[in-house]
Short mmCIF file of C-alpha atoms in Angstrom, two decimals:
data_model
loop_
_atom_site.label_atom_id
_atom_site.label_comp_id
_atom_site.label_asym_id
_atom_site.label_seq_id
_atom_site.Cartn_x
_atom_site.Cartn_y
_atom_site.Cartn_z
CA UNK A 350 20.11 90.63 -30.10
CA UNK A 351 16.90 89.37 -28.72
CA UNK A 352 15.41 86.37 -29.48
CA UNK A 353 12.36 86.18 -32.30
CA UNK A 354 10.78 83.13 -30.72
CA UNK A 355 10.92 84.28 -27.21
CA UNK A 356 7.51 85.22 -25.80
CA UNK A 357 6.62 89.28 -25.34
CA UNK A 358 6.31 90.44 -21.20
CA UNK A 359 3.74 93.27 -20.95
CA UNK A 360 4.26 95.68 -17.79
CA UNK A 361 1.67 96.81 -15.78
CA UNK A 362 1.42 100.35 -17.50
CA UNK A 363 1.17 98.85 -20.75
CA UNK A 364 -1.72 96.41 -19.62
CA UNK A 365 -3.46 99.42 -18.00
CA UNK A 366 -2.36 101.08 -21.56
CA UNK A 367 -3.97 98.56 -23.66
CA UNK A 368 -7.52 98.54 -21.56
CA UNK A 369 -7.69 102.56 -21.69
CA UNK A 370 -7.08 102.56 -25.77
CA UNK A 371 -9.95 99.90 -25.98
CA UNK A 372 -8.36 98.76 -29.10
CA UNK A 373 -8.41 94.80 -27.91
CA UNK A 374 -11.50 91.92 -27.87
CA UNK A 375 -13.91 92.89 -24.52
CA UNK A 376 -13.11 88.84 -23.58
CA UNK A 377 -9.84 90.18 -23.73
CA UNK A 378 -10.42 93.38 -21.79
CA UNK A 379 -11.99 91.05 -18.85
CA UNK A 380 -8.98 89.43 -18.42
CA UNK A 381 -6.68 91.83 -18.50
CA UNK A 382 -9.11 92.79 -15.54
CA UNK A 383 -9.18 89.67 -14.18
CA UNK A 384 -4.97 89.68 -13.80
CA UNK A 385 -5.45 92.90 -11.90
CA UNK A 386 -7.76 91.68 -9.37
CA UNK A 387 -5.46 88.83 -8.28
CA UNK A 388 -2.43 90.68 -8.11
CA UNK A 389 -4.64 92.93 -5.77
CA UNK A 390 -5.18 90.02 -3.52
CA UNK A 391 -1.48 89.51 -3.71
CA UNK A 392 -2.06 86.71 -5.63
CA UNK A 393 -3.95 84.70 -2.69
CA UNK A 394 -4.92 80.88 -4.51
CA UNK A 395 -2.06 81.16 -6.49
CA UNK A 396 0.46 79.48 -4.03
CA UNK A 397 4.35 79.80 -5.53
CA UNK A 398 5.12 75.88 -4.16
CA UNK A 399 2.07 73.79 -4.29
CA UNK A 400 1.54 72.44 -0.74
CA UNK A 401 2.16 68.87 -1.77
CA UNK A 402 5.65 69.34 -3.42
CA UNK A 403 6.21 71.81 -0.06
CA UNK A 404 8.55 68.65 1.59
CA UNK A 405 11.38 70.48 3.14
CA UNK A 406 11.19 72.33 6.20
CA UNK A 407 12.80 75.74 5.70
CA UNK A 408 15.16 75.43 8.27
CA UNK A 409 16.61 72.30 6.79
CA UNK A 410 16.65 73.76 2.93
CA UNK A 411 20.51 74.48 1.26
CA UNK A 412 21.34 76.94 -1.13
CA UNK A 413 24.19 76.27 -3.06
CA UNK A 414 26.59 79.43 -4.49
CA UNK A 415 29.56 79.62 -6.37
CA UNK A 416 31.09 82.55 -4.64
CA UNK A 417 34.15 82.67 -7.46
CA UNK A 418 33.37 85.96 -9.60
CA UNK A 419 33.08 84.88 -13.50
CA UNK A 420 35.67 87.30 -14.29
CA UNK A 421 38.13 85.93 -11.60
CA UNK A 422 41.39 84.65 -13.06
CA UNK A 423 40.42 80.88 -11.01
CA UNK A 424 37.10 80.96 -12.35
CA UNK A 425 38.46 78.90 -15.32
CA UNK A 426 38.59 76.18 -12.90
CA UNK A 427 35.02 75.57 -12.71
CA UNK A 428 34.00 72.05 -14.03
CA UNK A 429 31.14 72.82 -16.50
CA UNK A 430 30.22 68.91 -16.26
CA UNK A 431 29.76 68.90 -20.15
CA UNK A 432 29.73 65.41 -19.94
CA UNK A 433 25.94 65.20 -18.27
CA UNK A 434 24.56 67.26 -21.97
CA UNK A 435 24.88 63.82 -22.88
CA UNK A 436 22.75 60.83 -21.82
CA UNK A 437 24.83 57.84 -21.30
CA UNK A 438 23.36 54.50 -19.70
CA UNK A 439 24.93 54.13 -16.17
CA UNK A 440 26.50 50.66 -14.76
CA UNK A 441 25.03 51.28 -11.47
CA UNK A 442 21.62 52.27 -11.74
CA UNK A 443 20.44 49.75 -9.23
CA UNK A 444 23.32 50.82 -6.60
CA UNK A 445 22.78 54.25 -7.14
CA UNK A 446 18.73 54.05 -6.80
CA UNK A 447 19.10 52.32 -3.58
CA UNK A 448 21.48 54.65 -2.49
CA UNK A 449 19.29 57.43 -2.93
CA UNK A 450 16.15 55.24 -1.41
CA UNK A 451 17.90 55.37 1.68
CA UNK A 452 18.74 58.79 1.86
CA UNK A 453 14.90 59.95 1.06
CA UNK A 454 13.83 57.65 3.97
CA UNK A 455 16.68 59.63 5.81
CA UNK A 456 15.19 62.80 4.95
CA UNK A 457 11.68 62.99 4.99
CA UNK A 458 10.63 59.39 6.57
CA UNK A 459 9.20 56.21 5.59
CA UNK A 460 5.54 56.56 4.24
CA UNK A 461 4.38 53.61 6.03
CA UNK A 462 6.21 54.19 9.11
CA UNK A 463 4.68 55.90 11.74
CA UNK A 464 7.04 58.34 13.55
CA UNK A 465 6.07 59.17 17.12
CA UNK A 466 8.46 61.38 19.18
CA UNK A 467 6.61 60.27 22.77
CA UNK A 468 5.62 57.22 24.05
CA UNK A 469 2.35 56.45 23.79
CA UNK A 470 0.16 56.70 27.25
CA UNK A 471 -2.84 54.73 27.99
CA UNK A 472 -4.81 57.24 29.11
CA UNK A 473 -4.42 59.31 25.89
CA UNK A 474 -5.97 56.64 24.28
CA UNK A 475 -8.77 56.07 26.68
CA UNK A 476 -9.70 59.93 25.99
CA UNK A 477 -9.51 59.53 22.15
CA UNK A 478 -11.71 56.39 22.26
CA UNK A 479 -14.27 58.35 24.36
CA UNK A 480 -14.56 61.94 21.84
CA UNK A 481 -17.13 62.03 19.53
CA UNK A 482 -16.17 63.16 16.24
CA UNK A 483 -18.28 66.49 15.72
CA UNK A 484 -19.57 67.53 12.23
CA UNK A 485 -20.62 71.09 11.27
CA UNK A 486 -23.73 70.69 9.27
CA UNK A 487 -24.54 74.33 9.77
CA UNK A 488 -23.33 75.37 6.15
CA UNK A 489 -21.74 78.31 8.02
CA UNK A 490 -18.63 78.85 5.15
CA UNK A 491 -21.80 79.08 2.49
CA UNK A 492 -23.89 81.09 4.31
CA UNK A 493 -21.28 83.77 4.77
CA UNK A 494 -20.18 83.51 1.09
CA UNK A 495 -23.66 84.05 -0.02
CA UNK A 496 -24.17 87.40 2.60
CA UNK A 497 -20.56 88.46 0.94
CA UNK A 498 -22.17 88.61 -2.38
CA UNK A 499 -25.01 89.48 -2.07
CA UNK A 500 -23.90 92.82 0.13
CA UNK A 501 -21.06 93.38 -2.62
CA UNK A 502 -23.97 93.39 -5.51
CA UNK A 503 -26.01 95.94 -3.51
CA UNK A 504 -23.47 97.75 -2.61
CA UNK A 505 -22.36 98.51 -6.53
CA UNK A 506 -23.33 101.26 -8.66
CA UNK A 507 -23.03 99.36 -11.82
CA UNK A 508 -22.63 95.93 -13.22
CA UNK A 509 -19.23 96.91 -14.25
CA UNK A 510 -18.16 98.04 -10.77
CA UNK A 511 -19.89 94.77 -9.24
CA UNK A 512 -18.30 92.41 -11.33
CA UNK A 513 -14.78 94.15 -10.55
CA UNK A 514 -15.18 93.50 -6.97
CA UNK A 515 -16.77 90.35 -7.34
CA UNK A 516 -13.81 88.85 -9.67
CA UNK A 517 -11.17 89.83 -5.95
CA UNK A 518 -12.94 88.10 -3.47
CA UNK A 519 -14.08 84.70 -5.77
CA UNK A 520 -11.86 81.74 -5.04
CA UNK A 521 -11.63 78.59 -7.48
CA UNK A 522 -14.72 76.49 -7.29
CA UNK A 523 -17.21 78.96 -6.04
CA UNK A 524 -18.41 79.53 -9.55
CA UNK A 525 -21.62 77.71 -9.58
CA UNK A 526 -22.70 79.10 -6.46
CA UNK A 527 -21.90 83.14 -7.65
CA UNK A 528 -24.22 82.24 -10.51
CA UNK A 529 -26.88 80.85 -8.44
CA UNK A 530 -27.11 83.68 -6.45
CA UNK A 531 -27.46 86.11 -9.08
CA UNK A 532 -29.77 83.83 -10.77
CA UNK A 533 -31.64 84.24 -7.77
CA UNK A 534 -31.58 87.69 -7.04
CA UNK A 535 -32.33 88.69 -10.77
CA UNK A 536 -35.59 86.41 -9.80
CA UNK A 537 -36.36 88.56 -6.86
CA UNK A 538 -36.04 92.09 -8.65
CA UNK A 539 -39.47 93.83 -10.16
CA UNK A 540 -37.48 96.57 -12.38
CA UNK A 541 -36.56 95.92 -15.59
CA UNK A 542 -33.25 98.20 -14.96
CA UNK A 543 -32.14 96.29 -12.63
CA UNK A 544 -33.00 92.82 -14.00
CA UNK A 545 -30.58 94.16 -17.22
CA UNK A 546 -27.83 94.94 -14.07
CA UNK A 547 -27.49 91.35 -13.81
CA UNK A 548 -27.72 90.13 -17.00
CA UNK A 549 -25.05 92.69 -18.29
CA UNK A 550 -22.70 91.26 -14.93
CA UNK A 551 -23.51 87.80 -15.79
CA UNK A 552 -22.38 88.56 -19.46
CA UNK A 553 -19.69 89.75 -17.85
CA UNK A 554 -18.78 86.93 -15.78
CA UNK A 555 -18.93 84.58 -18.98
CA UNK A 556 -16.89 86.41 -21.43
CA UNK A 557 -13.77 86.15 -18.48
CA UNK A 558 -13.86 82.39 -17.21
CA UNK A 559 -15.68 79.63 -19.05
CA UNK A 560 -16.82 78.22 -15.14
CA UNK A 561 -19.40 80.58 -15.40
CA UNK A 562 -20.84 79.58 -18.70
CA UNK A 563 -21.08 76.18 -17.16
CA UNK A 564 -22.37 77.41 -13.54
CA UNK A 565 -25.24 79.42 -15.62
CA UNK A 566 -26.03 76.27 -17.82
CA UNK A 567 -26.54 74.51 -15.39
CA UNK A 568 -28.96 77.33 -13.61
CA UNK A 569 -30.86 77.45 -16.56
CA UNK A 570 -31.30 73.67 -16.86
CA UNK A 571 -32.06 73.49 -12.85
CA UNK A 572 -34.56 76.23 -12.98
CA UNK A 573 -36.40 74.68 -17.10
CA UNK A 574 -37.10 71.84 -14.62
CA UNK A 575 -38.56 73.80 -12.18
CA UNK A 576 -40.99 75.60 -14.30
CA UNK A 577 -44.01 74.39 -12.53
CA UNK A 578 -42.67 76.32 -9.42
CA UNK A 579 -41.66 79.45 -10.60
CA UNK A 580 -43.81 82.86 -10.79
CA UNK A 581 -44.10 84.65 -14.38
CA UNK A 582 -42.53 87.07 -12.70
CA UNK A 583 -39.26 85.51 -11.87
CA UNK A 584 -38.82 84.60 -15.54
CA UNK A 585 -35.59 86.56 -16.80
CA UNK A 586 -33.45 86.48 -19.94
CA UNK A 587 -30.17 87.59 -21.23
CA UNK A 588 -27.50 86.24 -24.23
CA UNK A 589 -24.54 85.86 -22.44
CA UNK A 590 -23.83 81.94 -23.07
CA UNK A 591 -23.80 79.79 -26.33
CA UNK A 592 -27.33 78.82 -27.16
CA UNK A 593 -26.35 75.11 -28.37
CA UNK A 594 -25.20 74.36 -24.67
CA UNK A 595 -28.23 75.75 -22.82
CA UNK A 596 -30.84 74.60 -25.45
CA UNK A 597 -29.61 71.23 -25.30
CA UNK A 598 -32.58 69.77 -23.49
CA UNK A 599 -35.16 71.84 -24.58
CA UNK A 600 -37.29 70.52 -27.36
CA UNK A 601 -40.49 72.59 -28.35
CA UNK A 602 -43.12 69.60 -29.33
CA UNK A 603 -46.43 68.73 -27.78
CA UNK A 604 -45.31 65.85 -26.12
CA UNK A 605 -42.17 67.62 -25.01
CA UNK A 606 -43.51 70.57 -23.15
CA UNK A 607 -45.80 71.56 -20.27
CA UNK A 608 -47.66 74.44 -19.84
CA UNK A 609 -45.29 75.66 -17.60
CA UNK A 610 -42.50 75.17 -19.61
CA UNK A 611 -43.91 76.49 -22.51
CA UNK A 612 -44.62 79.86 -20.46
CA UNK A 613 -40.90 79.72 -19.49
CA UNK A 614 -39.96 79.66 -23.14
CA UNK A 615 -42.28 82.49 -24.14
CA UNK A 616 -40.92 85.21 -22.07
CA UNK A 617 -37.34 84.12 -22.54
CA UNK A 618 -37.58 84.21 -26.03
CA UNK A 619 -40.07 88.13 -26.21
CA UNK A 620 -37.01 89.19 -23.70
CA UNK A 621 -34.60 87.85 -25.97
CA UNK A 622 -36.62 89.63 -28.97
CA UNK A 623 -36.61 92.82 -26.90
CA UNK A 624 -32.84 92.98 -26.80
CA UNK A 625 -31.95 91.67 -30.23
CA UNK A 626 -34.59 92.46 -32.27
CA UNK A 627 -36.59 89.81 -34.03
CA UNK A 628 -34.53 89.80 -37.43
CA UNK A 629 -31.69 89.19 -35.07
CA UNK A 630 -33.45 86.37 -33.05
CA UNK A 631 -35.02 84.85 -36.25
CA UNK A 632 -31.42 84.36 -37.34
CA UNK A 633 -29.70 83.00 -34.54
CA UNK A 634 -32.82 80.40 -33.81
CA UNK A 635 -33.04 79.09 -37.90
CA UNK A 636 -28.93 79.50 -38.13
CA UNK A 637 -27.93 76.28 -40.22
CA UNK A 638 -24.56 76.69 -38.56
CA UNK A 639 -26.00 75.47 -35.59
CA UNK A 640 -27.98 73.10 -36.43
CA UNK A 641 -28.55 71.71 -32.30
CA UNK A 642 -30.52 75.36 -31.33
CA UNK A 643 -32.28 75.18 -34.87
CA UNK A 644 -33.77 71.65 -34.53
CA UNK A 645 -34.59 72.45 -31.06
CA UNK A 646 -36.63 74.96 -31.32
CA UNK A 647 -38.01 73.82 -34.51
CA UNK A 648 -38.04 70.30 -35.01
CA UNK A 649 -37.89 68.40 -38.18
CA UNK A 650 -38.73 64.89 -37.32
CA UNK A 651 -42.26 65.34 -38.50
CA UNK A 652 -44.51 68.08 -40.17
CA UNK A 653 -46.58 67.48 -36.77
CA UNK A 654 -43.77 69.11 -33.97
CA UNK A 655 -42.35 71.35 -36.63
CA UNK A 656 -46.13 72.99 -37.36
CA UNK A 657 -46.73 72.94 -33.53
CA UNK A 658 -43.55 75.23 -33.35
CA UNK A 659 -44.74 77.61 -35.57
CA UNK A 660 -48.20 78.25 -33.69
CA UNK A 661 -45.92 78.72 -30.61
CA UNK A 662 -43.63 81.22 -31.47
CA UNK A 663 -47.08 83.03 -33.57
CA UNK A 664 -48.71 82.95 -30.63
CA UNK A 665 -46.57 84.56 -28.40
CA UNK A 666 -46.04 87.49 -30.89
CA UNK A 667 -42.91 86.16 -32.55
CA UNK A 668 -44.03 85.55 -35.95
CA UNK A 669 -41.35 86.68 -37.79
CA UNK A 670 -38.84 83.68 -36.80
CA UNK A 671 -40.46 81.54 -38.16
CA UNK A 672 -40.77 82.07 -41.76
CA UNK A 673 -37.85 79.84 -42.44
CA UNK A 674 -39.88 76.58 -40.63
CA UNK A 675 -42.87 77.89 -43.11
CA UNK A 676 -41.18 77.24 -46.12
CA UNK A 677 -40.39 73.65 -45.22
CA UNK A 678 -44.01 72.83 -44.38
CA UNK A 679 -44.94 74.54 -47.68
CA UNK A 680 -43.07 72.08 -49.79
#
């Protein structure tokens, strides 16, 4: 009988199943994807021995077998060693942890010893004194990563397909720099098709790993400082990431904003409008649930930022968010 507690193995088939039927959350659905693509790559990043625990040459590694078949009339002659279920104090800890001391140092060396097989020669050390140590400062590891990308996004019919491909040749830590570049080729794009291509793959991108939420946070905070040097028409928008995290140093106040910023906000927020709708957007900005993204972009400190708030969002044609705001300066 199988055991209740023991966790459930899914095969392949039923994986590829469960993301045909749909019948699962889309996070869900992205990894499912997300398993695929590394077992693609034959699971490349995903070493079985972690390098550092990888201490025995392969040639000097022993497998032990018990070649006595269990059903063998001698194999009742097998010592179980019931005796180590139980922990018992030993008499010779201190003998037997110097034994084994000495065997390690035996076996894979002294840490602090330095084991040379030659003898050293003076002129060996003459040429090592007179190289110069030679640093690559060309970025040439980045600057193929970013063509990589870059020619895998163009070369993709949709953001579902790019995403796919992107997912099997990412490796851990390249997040941040994935999100730049799309960041930066959404900036570069005139269409509003395609500008929704990469807001629908960085969507993507978010609902499977949690590094990309951060890697686009941090984009969004990077290029909110950089207002003053961006075009209106680099300005894009898209709800992919939790507002409370991105919104966290944005304040709309007088004192608070520049120009430039304030022209940021504005087509964010009519993009954001376009997408949601503004009973949808008028919700999520005055949701008491969240009460960060709410004081943010209406704050409550004073009658003064809170009223400057509400000419904002009027003037940019969003009225209808901020009716909530209105009742508070009407009481």
């Amino acid at each position: 009988m199988a055991d209740p507690q023991a966790p459930f193995v899914y095969t392949e088939g039923q994986l590829q199943c469960i993301l045909v039927d749909g019948d699962v959350d889309r996070r869900i659905g992205f990894l499912i994807e997300g398993l695929f693509a590394v077992r693609r790559t034959q699971f490349r990043g995903h070493p079985p021995v972690r390098p550092e625990l990888d201490l025995v040459e392969q040639d000097d590694q022993f497998t032990h077998q018990i070649e006595i078949p269990l059903e063998d009339s001698h194999a009742d002659q097998l010592d179980p060693e019931t005796h180590l279920d139980v922990f018992k104090p030993s008499a010779t800890f201190v003998q037997d942890e110097a034994a084994y001391e000495d065997l390690k140092r035996s076996m894979l060396g002294d840490d602090g010893e330095v084991i040379e097989e030659d003898e050293p020669n003076d002129d060996d050390d003459d040429d090592s004194e007179d190289m110069e140590v030679i640093k690559d400062e060309t970025e040439i590891n980045l600057i193929n990563l970013r063509r990589t990308i870059y020619l895998t996004i163009m070369s993709s019919a949709g953001a579902e397909e790019a995403g796919h491909k992107l997912l099997s040749i990412m490796r851990p830590g390249q997040e941040a720099e994935l999100c730049g570049m799309l960041v930066e080729c959404c900036k570069q794009e005139r269409a509003s098709s395609n500008t929704r291509f990469y807001g629908h793959l960085g969507q993507r991108l978010c609902g499977i790993s949690r590094a990309y939420q951060a890697g686009f946070e941090a984009c969004f905070a990077r290029c909110y400082a950089a207002a003053h040097r961006m075009g209106t028409d680099e300005l894009r928008a898209a709800d992919a990431v939790p507002w409370r995290s991105v919104l966290g140093g944005v304040r709309i106040a007088e004192e608070d904003t520049t120009s430039s910023s304030r022209i940021f906000m504005k087509v964010m927020f009519q993009e954001m409008a376009e997408q949601l709708g503004v009973r949808l957007l008028g919700r999520r900005m005055n949701d008491d649930d969240e009460p960060e993204v709410r004081d943010a972009l209406f704050p409550r400190d004073s009658a003064e930022n809170t009223r400057f708030a509400v000419n904002f969002f009027t003037a940019v044609g969003l009225g209808g968010v901020t009716e909530p705001a209105r009742k508070i300066l009407s009481l």
